Protein backbone atom coordinates (compact mmCIF):
# COMPACT_ATOMS: atom_id res chain seq x y z
CA UNK A 1 0.00 0.00 0.00
CA UNK A 2 3.06 2.21 -0.15
CA UNK A 3 1.90 3.53 -3.53
CA UNK A 4 -1.06 5.36 -1.97
CA UNK A 5 -0.76 9.13 -1.83
CA UNK A 6 -3.01 12.07 -1.12
CA UNK A 7 -4.52 13.58 -4.26
CA UNK A 8 -5.40 17.24 -4.52
CA UNK A 9 -8.15 19.36 -6.06
CA UNK A 10 -9.32 19.15 -8.87
CA UNK A 11 -8.49 15.43 -9.17
CA UNK A 12 -11.68 13.72 -10.48
CA UNK A 13 -11.71 11.03 -7.75
CA UNK A 14 -12.51 13.81 -5.26
CA UNK A 15 -15.85 14.18 -7.09
CA UNK A 16 -16.62 10.45 -7.05
CA UNK A 17 -19.57 9.21 -5.02
CA UNK A 18 -18.43 6.00 -3.33
CA UNK A 19 -20.66 2.97 -2.88
CA UNK A 20 -20.83 1.03 0.42
CA UNK A 21 -18.08 -1.46 1.21
CA UNK A 22 -19.29 -5.06 1.35
CA UNK A 23 -16.28 -6.81 2.80
CA UNK A 24 -13.11 -6.20 4.83
CA UNK A 25 -9.92 -8.13 4.14
CA UNK A 26 -6.20 -7.86 4.94
CA UNK A 27 -5.62 -5.52 2.02
CA UNK A 28 -8.35 -3.14 3.19
CA UNK A 29 -6.80 -3.14 6.69
CA UNK A 30 -3.44 -2.30 5.13
CA UNK A 31 -5.06 0.55 3.21
CA UNK A 32 -6.53 1.93 6.44
CA UNK A 33 -3.14 1.71 8.19
CA UNK A 34 -1.50 3.54 5.28
CA UNK A 35 -4.23 6.21 5.34
CA UNK A 36 -3.41 6.93 8.99
CA UNK A 37 0.30 7.25 8.10
CA UNK A 38 -0.43 9.65 5.25
CA UNK A 39 -2.77 11.67 7.46
CA UNK A 40 -0.11 12.03 10.17
CA UNK A 41 2.58 12.94 7.64
CA UNK A 42 0.32 15.71 6.36
CA UNK A 43 -0.61 16.77 9.93
CA UNK A 44 -4.32 16.23 9.29
CA UNK A 45 -7.09 15.03 11.61
CA UNK A 46 -9.24 13.25 9.02
CA UNK A 47 -8.75 11.50 5.68
CA UNK A 48 -11.33 9.92 3.36
CA UNK A 49 -10.59 7.10 0.91
CA UNK A 50 -11.40 9.34 -2.08
CA UNK A 51 -8.44 11.48 -1.01
CA UNK A 52 -6.07 8.58 -1.66
CA UNK A 53 -7.73 7.88 -5.02
CA UNK A 54 -9.90 4.97 -3.84
CA UNK A 55 -13.68 4.66 -4.33
CA UNK A 56 -14.25 3.10 -0.90
CA UNK A 57 -16.85 4.41 1.53
CA UNK A 58 -14.57 4.85 4.52
CA UNK A 59 -12.63 7.51 6.35
CA UNK A 60 -10.18 7.65 9.23
CA UNK A 61 -9.78 10.31 11.87
CA UNK A 62 -7.75 11.20 14.92
CA UNK A 63 -8.45 14.61 16.43
CA UNK A 64 -5.01 14.74 18.09
CA UNK A 65 -3.16 14.43 14.74
CA UNK A 66 -0.55 12.34 16.62
CA UNK A 67 -0.07 8.59 16.13
CA UNK A 68 -1.88 6.86 18.98
CA UNK A 69 -4.08 3.80 18.38
CA UNK A 70 -6.44 4.77 21.19
CA UNK A 71 -7.38 7.99 19.42
CA UNK A 72 -7.74 6.43 15.97
CA UNK A 73 -11.21 5.95 14.59
CA UNK A 74 -12.26 4.22 11.37
CA UNK A 75 -15.71 4.81 9.88
CA UNK A 76 -16.98 2.35 7.25
CA UNK A 77 -20.18 3.18 5.38
CA UNK A 78 -21.02 6.14 7.66
CA UNK A 79 -24.58 7.48 7.65
CA UNK A 80 -25.38 10.88 9.09
CA UNK A 81 -28.88 11.71 10.36
CA UNK A 82 -30.76 14.10 12.62
CA UNK A 83 -28.87 17.35 11.97
CA UNK A 84 -29.53 19.93 14.69
CA UNK A 85 -28.56 23.56 15.07
CA UNK A 86 -26.00 25.37 12.99
CA UNK A 87 -22.44 26.41 13.68
CA UNK A 88 -19.67 28.13 11.77
CA UNK A 89 -16.10 26.81 12.00
CA UNK A 90 -12.85 27.16 10.09
CA UNK A 91 -12.08 24.18 7.84
CA UNK A 92 -9.17 23.04 5.75
CA UNK A 93 -8.58 19.90 3.71
CA UNK A 94 -5.52 17.80 2.89
CA UNK A 95 -6.69 17.82 -0.73
CA UNK A 96 -6.69 21.65 -0.74
CA UNK A 97 -3.44 22.28 1.16
CA UNK A 98 -3.07 25.75 2.61
CA UNK A 99 -6.67 26.79 1.99
CA UNK A 100 -8.88 27.56 5.00
CA UNK A 101 -12.36 29.08 5.18
CA UNK A 102 -15.30 29.20 7.60
CA UNK A 103 -18.02 26.64 6.87
CA UNK A 104 -21.52 26.58 8.34
CA UNK A 105 -22.71 23.07 9.28
CA UNK A 106 -25.23 21.49 11.63
CA UNK A 107 -23.90 21.84 15.19
CA UNK A 108 -24.83 18.27 16.11
CA UNK A 109 -25.56 15.13 14.10
CA UNK A 110 -26.14 11.45 14.72
CA UNK A 111 -23.67 9.15 12.96
CA UNK A 112 -23.86 5.42 12.40
CA UNK A 113 -20.99 3.43 10.89
CA UNK A 114 -19.16 0.10 10.98
CA UNK A 115 -15.67 -0.46 12.36
CA UNK A 116 -13.06 -2.69 10.71
CA UNK A 117 -14.35 -5.71 12.65
CA UNK A 118 -17.79 -5.25 11.18
CA UNK A 119 -19.38 -3.91 14.37
CA UNK A 120 -22.04 -1.26 13.95
CA UNK A 121 -21.62 1.76 16.22
CA UNK A 122 -23.45 5.04 16.54
CA UNK A 123 -23.12 8.32 18.39
CA UNK A 124 -24.40 11.86 18.69
CA UNK A 125 -21.46 14.07 17.81
CA UNK A 126 -20.80 17.79 17.98
CA UNK A 127 -17.85 20.16 18.23
CA UNK A 128 -14.69 19.34 16.27
CA UNK A 129 -15.49 15.61 15.99
CA UNK A 130 -18.94 16.39 14.60
CA UNK A 131 -17.40 18.74 12.06
CA UNK A 132 -14.71 16.27 10.97
CA UNK A 133 -17.26 13.47 10.57
CA UNK A 134 -19.47 15.70 8.41
CA UNK A 135 -16.50 16.94 6.33
CA UNK A 136 -15.21 13.39 5.73
CA UNK A 137 -18.63 11.92 4.96
CA UNK A 138 -19.06 14.70 2.39
CA UNK A 139 -15.86 13.47 0.70
CA UNK A 140 -17.45 10.02 0.23
CA UNK A 141 -20.24 11.75 -1.70
CA UNK A 142 -17.78 13.73 -3.81
CA UNK A 143 -18.47 16.95 -1.89
CA UNK A 144 -15.68 19.34 -0.81
CA UNK A 145 -15.86 22.01 1.89
CA UNK A 146 -15.45 24.71 -0.76
CA UNK A 147 -18.88 23.65 -2.10
CA UNK A 148 -20.44 24.66 1.22
CA UNK A 149 -19.07 28.22 1.35
CA UNK A 150 -21.26 31.30 1.02
CA UNK A 151 -21.15 33.02 -2.38
CA UNK A 152 -18.95 35.75 -0.92
CA UNK A 153 -16.42 33.26 0.43
CA UNK A 154 -16.48 31.28 -2.80
CA UNK A 155 -15.45 34.50 -4.45
CA UNK A 156 -12.61 34.90 -1.89
CA UNK A 157 -11.16 31.43 -2.54
CA UNK A 158 -11.57 31.52 -6.35
CA UNK A 159 -7.97 32.70 -7.04
CA UNK A 160 -6.54 29.89 -4.86
CA UNK A 161 -8.71 27.31 -6.63
CA UNK A 162 -7.53 28.65 -9.97
CA UNK A 163 -3.91 28.07 -8.85
CA UNK A 164 -4.74 24.45 -7.93
CA UNK A 165 -6.39 24.00 -11.35
CA UNK A 166 -3.36 25.36 -13.21
CA UNK A 167 -1.03 23.10 -11.23
CA UNK A 168 -3.24 20.07 -11.94
CA UNK A 169 -3.34 20.85 -15.65
CA UNK A 170 0.42 21.17 -15.79
CA UNK A 171 0.95 17.87 -13.93
CA UNK A 172 -1.39 16.22 -16.38
CA UNK A 173 0.46 17.66 -19.36
CA UNK A 174 3.68 16.25 -17.89
CA UNK A 175 2.00 12.84 -17.69
CA UNK A 176 2.05 12.61 -13.86
CA UNK A 177 -1.75 12.35 -13.71
CA UNK A 178 -3.66 9.85 -15.90
CA UNK A 179 -6.62 10.74 -18.11
CA UNK A 180 -10.17 10.80 -16.67
CA UNK A 181 -10.97 7.53 -18.48
CA UNK A 182 -7.95 5.77 -16.97
CA UNK A 183 -8.85 7.07 -13.50
CA UNK A 184 -12.48 5.94 -13.83
CA UNK A 185 -11.47 2.48 -15.10
CA UNK A 186 -9.21 2.04 -12.07
CA UNK A 187 -11.98 3.14 -9.69
CA UNK A 188 -14.40 0.67 -11.31
CA UNK A 189 -11.89 -2.13 -10.73
CA UNK A 190 -11.56 -1.29 -7.02
CA UNK A 191 -15.33 -1.00 -6.74
CA UNK A 192 -15.84 -4.46 -8.27
CA UNK A 193 -13.61 -5.90 -5.53
CA UNK A 194 -15.09 -4.26 -2.44
CA UNK A 195 -18.52 -2.79 -3.22
ZN1 LIG B 1 -11.09 17.15 3.27
mmCIF file of C-alpha atoms and ligand atoms in Angstrom:
data_model
loop_
_atom_site.group_PDB
_atom_site.id
_atom_site.type_symbol
_atom_site.label_atom_id
_atom_site.label_comp_id
_atom_site.label_asym_id
_atom_site.label_seq_id
_atom_site.Cartn_x
_atom_site.Cartn_y
_atom_site.Cartn_z
ATOM 1 C CA UNK A 1 0.000 0.000 0.000
ATOM 2 C CA UNK A 2 3.058 2.213 -0.149
ATOM 3 C CA UNK A 3 1.902 3.525 -3.535
ATOM 4 C CA UNK A 4 -1.061 5.356 -1.975
ATOM 5 C CA UNK A 5 -0.758 9.126 -1.829
ATOM 6 C CA UNK A 6 -3.012 12.066 -1.124
ATOM 7 C CA UNK A 7 -4.522 13.578 -4.263
ATOM 8 C CA UNK A 8 -5.401 17.244 -4.519
ATOM 9 C CA UNK A 9 -8.148 19.358 -6.064
ATOM 10 C CA UNK A 10 -9.322 19.146 -8.867
ATOM 11 C CA UNK A 11 -8.488 15.426 -9.174
ATOM 12 C CA UNK A 12 -11.681 13.719 -10.476
ATOM 13 C CA UNK A 13 -11.706 11.032 -7.752
ATOM 14 C CA UNK A 14 -12.507 13.811 -5.259
ATOM 15 C CA UNK A 15 -15.845 14.177 -7.088
ATOM 16 C CA UNK A 16 -16.624 10.448 -7.050
ATOM 17 C CA UNK A 17 -19.573 9.209 -5.017
ATOM 18 C CA UNK A 18 -18.426 5.997 -3.333
ATOM 19 C CA UNK A 19 -20.661 2.965 -2.879
ATOM 20 C CA UNK A 20 -20.829 1.033 0.418
ATOM 21 C CA UNK A 21 -18.081 -1.459 1.212
ATOM 22 C CA UNK A 22 -19.295 -5.058 1.345
ATOM 23 C CA UNK A 23 -16.278 -6.813 2.801
ATOM 24 C CA UNK A 24 -13.109 -6.203 4.825
ATOM 25 C CA UNK A 25 -9.917 -8.134 4.138
ATOM 26 C CA UNK A 26 -6.203 -7.865 4.939
ATOM 27 C CA UNK A 27 -5.624 -5.523 2.017
ATOM 28 C CA UNK A 28 -8.349 -3.136 3.195
ATOM 29 C CA UNK A 29 -6.804 -3.138 6.686
ATOM 30 C CA UNK A 30 -3.438 -2.302 5.133
ATOM 31 C CA UNK A 31 -5.060 0.553 3.206
ATOM 32 C CA UNK A 32 -6.531 1.931 6.435
ATOM 33 C CA UNK A 33 -3.138 1.714 8.191
ATOM 34 C CA UNK A 34 -1.505 3.537 5.279
ATOM 35 C CA UNK A 35 -4.227 6.212 5.337
ATOM 36 C CA UNK A 36 -3.411 6.933 8.990
ATOM 37 C CA UNK A 37 0.299 7.248 8.098
ATOM 38 C CA UNK A 38 -0.430 9.646 5.254
ATOM 39 C CA UNK A 39 -2.771 11.666 7.456
ATOM 40 C CA UNK A 40 -0.113 12.025 10.168
ATOM 41 C CA UNK A 41 2.582 12.938 7.638
ATOM 42 C CA UNK A 42 0.324 15.709 6.363
ATOM 43 C CA UNK A 43 -0.614 16.769 9.931
ATOM 44 C CA UNK A 44 -4.317 16.235 9.289
ATOM 45 C CA UNK A 45 -7.086 15.025 11.610
ATOM 46 C CA UNK A 46 -9.244 13.251 9.020
ATOM 47 C CA UNK A 47 -8.745 11.500 5.678
ATOM 48 C CA UNK A 48 -11.329 9.924 3.364
ATOM 49 C CA UNK A 49 -10.589 7.097 0.911
ATOM 50 C CA UNK A 50 -11.397 9.342 -2.078
ATOM 51 C CA UNK A 51 -8.444 11.479 -1.014
ATOM 52 C CA UNK A 52 -6.070 8.580 -1.663
ATOM 53 C CA UNK A 53 -7.731 7.881 -5.016
ATOM 54 C CA UNK A 54 -9.901 4.968 -3.838
ATOM 55 C CA UNK A 55 -13.682 4.658 -4.329
ATOM 56 C CA UNK A 56 -14.253 3.103 -0.902
ATOM 57 C CA UNK A 57 -16.854 4.407 1.527
ATOM 58 C CA UNK A 58 -14.567 4.846 4.520
ATOM 59 C CA UNK A 59 -12.625 7.510 6.348
ATOM 60 C CA UNK A 60 -10.178 7.651 9.228
ATOM 61 C CA UNK A 61 -9.775 10.313 11.871
ATOM 62 C CA UNK A 62 -7.746 11.199 14.924
ATOM 63 C CA UNK A 63 -8.446 14.610 16.427
ATOM 64 C CA UNK A 64 -5.014 14.737 18.094
ATOM 65 C CA UNK A 65 -3.162 14.431 14.739
ATOM 66 C CA UNK A 66 -0.551 12.344 16.619
ATOM 67 C CA UNK A 67 -0.074 8.587 16.127
ATOM 68 C CA UNK A 68 -1.882 6.863 18.984
ATOM 69 C CA UNK A 69 -4.076 3.801 18.377
ATOM 70 C CA UNK A 70 -6.436 4.768 21.194
ATOM 71 C CA UNK A 71 -7.380 7.989 19.422
ATOM 72 C CA UNK A 72 -7.736 6.432 15.968
ATOM 73 C CA UNK A 73 -11.215 5.949 14.590
ATOM 74 C CA UNK A 74 -12.256 4.224 11.373
ATOM 75 C CA UNK A 75 -15.714 4.810 9.875
ATOM 76 C CA UNK A 76 -16.976 2.354 7.249
ATOM 77 C CA UNK A 77 -20.175 3.178 5.384
ATOM 78 C CA UNK A 78 -21.016 6.140 7.661
ATOM 79 C CA UNK A 79 -24.581 7.477 7.650
ATOM 80 C CA UNK A 80 -25.383 10.884 9.092
ATOM 81 C CA UNK A 81 -28.880 11.707 10.360
ATOM 82 C CA UNK A 82 -30.762 14.101 12.624
ATOM 83 C CA UNK A 83 -28.873 17.351 11.973
ATOM 84 C CA UNK A 84 -29.532 19.934 14.691
ATOM 85 C CA UNK A 85 -28.557 23.557 15.066
ATOM 86 C CA UNK A 86 -26.000 25.374 12.988
ATOM 87 C CA UNK A 87 -22.445 26.413 13.684
ATOM 88 C CA UNK A 88 -19.668 28.134 11.771
ATOM 89 C CA UNK A 89 -16.103 26.809 11.997
ATOM 90 C CA UNK A 90 -12.851 27.159 10.085
ATOM 91 C CA UNK A 91 -12.076 24.180 7.841
ATOM 92 C CA UNK A 92 -9.166 23.037 5.748
ATOM 93 C CA UNK A 93 -8.580 19.897 3.706
ATOM 94 C CA UNK A 94 -5.518 17.797 2.892
ATOM 95 C CA UNK A 95 -6.693 17.821 -0.732
ATOM 96 C CA UNK A 96 -6.685 21.647 -0.739
ATOM 97 C CA UNK A 97 -3.444 22.279 1.160
ATOM 98 C CA UNK A 98 -3.066 25.754 2.611
ATOM 99 C CA UNK A 99 -6.667 26.794 1.988
ATOM 100 C CA UNK A 100 -8.883 27.560 5.000
ATOM 101 C CA UNK A 101 -12.355 29.079 5.183
ATOM 102 C CA UNK A 102 -15.300 29.198 7.600
ATOM 103 C CA UNK A 103 -18.021 26.642 6.865
ATOM 104 C CA UNK A 104 -21.524 26.582 8.342
ATOM 105 C CA UNK A 105 -22.713 23.074 9.275
ATOM 106 C CA UNK A 106 -25.234 21.487 11.628
ATOM 107 C CA UNK A 107 -23.902 21.840 15.189
ATOM 108 C CA UNK A 108 -24.834 18.270 16.110
ATOM 109 C CA UNK A 109 -25.558 15.129 14.102
ATOM 110 C CA UNK A 110 -26.140 11.449 14.723
ATOM 111 C CA UNK A 111 -23.673 9.147 12.962
ATOM 112 C CA UNK A 112 -23.858 5.423 12.401
ATOM 113 C CA UNK A 113 -20.992 3.431 10.889
ATOM 114 C CA UNK A 114 -19.156 0.102 10.978
ATOM 115 C CA UNK A 115 -15.672 -0.459 12.365
ATOM 116 C CA UNK A 116 -13.056 -2.688 10.712
ATOM 117 C CA UNK A 117 -14.347 -5.708 12.653
ATOM 118 C CA UNK A 118 -17.791 -5.246 11.182
ATOM 119 C CA UNK A 119 -19.383 -3.913 14.374
ATOM 120 C CA UNK A 120 -22.043 -1.256 13.952
ATOM 121 C CA UNK A 121 -21.619 1.761 16.224
ATOM 122 C CA UNK A 122 -23.447 5.037 16.537
ATOM 123 C CA UNK A 123 -23.117 8.319 18.394
ATOM 124 C CA UNK A 124 -24.400 11.858 18.692
ATOM 125 C CA UNK A 125 -21.462 14.072 17.805
ATOM 126 C CA UNK A 126 -20.804 17.788 17.979
ATOM 127 C CA UNK A 127 -17.848 20.156 18.225
ATOM 128 C CA UNK A 128 -14.692 19.335 16.267
ATOM 129 C CA UNK A 129 -15.495 15.609 15.990
ATOM 130 C CA UNK A 130 -18.936 16.393 14.601
ATOM 131 C CA UNK A 131 -17.401 18.744 12.060
ATOM 132 C CA UNK A 132 -14.708 16.272 10.965
ATOM 133 C CA UNK A 133 -17.264 13.467 10.566
ATOM 134 C CA UNK A 134 -19.472 15.702 8.408
ATOM 135 C CA UNK A 135 -16.496 16.939 6.334
ATOM 136 C CA UNK A 136 -15.206 13.388 5.732
ATOM 137 C CA UNK A 137 -18.629 11.920 4.957
ATOM 138 C CA UNK A 138 -19.058 14.704 2.393
ATOM 139 C CA UNK A 139 -15.858 13.467 0.701
ATOM 140 C CA UNK A 140 -17.448 10.024 0.233
ATOM 141 C CA UNK A 141 -20.235 11.750 -1.703
ATOM 142 C CA UNK A 142 -17.780 13.734 -3.808
ATOM 143 C CA UNK A 143 -18.465 16.953 -1.891
ATOM 144 C CA UNK A 144 -15.680 19.336 -0.805
ATOM 145 C CA UNK A 145 -15.859 22.012 1.886
ATOM 146 C CA UNK A 146 -15.448 24.709 -0.764
ATOM 147 C CA UNK A 147 -18.882 23.650 -2.104
ATOM 148 C CA UNK A 148 -20.436 24.665 1.224
ATOM 149 C CA UNK A 149 -19.071 28.216 1.347
ATOM 150 C CA UNK A 150 -21.265 31.298 1.020
ATOM 151 C CA UNK A 151 -21.146 33.022 -2.376
ATOM 152 C CA UNK A 152 -18.949 35.747 -0.917
ATOM 153 C CA UNK A 153 -16.418 33.260 0.433
ATOM 154 C CA UNK A 154 -16.483 31.280 -2.800
ATOM 155 C CA UNK A 155 -15.447 34.496 -4.454
ATOM 156 C CA UNK A 156 -12.613 34.900 -1.895
ATOM 157 C CA UNK A 157 -11.161 31.426 -2.544
ATOM 158 C CA UNK A 158 -11.566 31.524 -6.352
ATOM 159 C CA UNK A 159 -7.972 32.699 -7.037
ATOM 160 C CA UNK A 160 -6.535 29.893 -4.857
ATOM 161 C CA UNK A 161 -8.706 27.315 -6.635
ATOM 162 C CA UNK A 162 -7.534 28.654 -9.965
ATOM 163 C CA UNK A 163 -3.912 28.073 -8.855
ATOM 164 C CA UNK A 164 -4.740 24.453 -7.933
ATOM 165 C CA UNK A 165 -6.392 24.001 -11.351
ATOM 166 C CA UNK A 166 -3.357 25.364 -13.206
ATOM 167 C CA UNK A 167 -1.027 23.097 -11.234
ATOM 168 C CA UNK A 168 -3.235 20.070 -11.938
ATOM 169 C CA UNK A 169 -3.338 20.846 -15.655
ATOM 170 C CA UNK A 170 0.422 21.172 -15.792
ATOM 171 C CA UNK A 171 0.953 17.867 -13.927
ATOM 172 C CA UNK A 172 -1.392 16.217 -16.377
ATOM 173 C CA UNK A 173 0.462 17.656 -19.358
ATOM 174 C CA UNK A 174 3.681 16.249 -17.888
ATOM 175 C CA UNK A 175 2.003 12.839 -17.694
ATOM 176 C CA UNK A 176 2.054 12.606 -13.864
ATOM 177 C CA UNK A 177 -1.753 12.348 -13.710
ATOM 178 C CA UNK A 178 -3.658 9.852 -15.902
ATOM 179 C CA UNK A 179 -6.625 10.741 -18.111
ATOM 180 C CA UNK A 180 -10.169 10.804 -16.667
ATOM 181 C CA UNK A 181 -10.969 7.531 -18.485
ATOM 182 C CA UNK A 182 -7.953 5.767 -16.972
ATOM 183 C CA UNK A 183 -8.846 7.067 -13.503
ATOM 184 C CA UNK A 184 -12.480 5.936 -13.829
ATOM 185 C CA UNK A 185 -11.473 2.481 -15.099
ATOM 186 C CA UNK A 186 -9.208 2.039 -12.074
ATOM 187 C CA UNK A 187 -11.982 3.137 -9.688
ATOM 188 C CA UNK A 188 -14.398 0.665 -11.306
ATOM 189 C CA UNK A 189 -11.888 -2.128 -10.726
ATOM 190 C CA UNK A 190 -11.564 -1.287 -7.023
ATOM 191 C CA UNK A 191 -15.327 -1.003 -6.741
ATOM 192 C CA UNK A 192 -15.837 -4.458 -8.268
ATOM 193 C CA UNK A 193 -13.608 -5.897 -5.533
ATOM 194 C CA UNK A 194 -15.085 -4.261 -2.442
ATOM 195 C CA UNK A 195 -18.516 -2.794 -3.224
HETATM 196 ZN ZN1 LIG B 1 -11.091 17.148 3.272
#
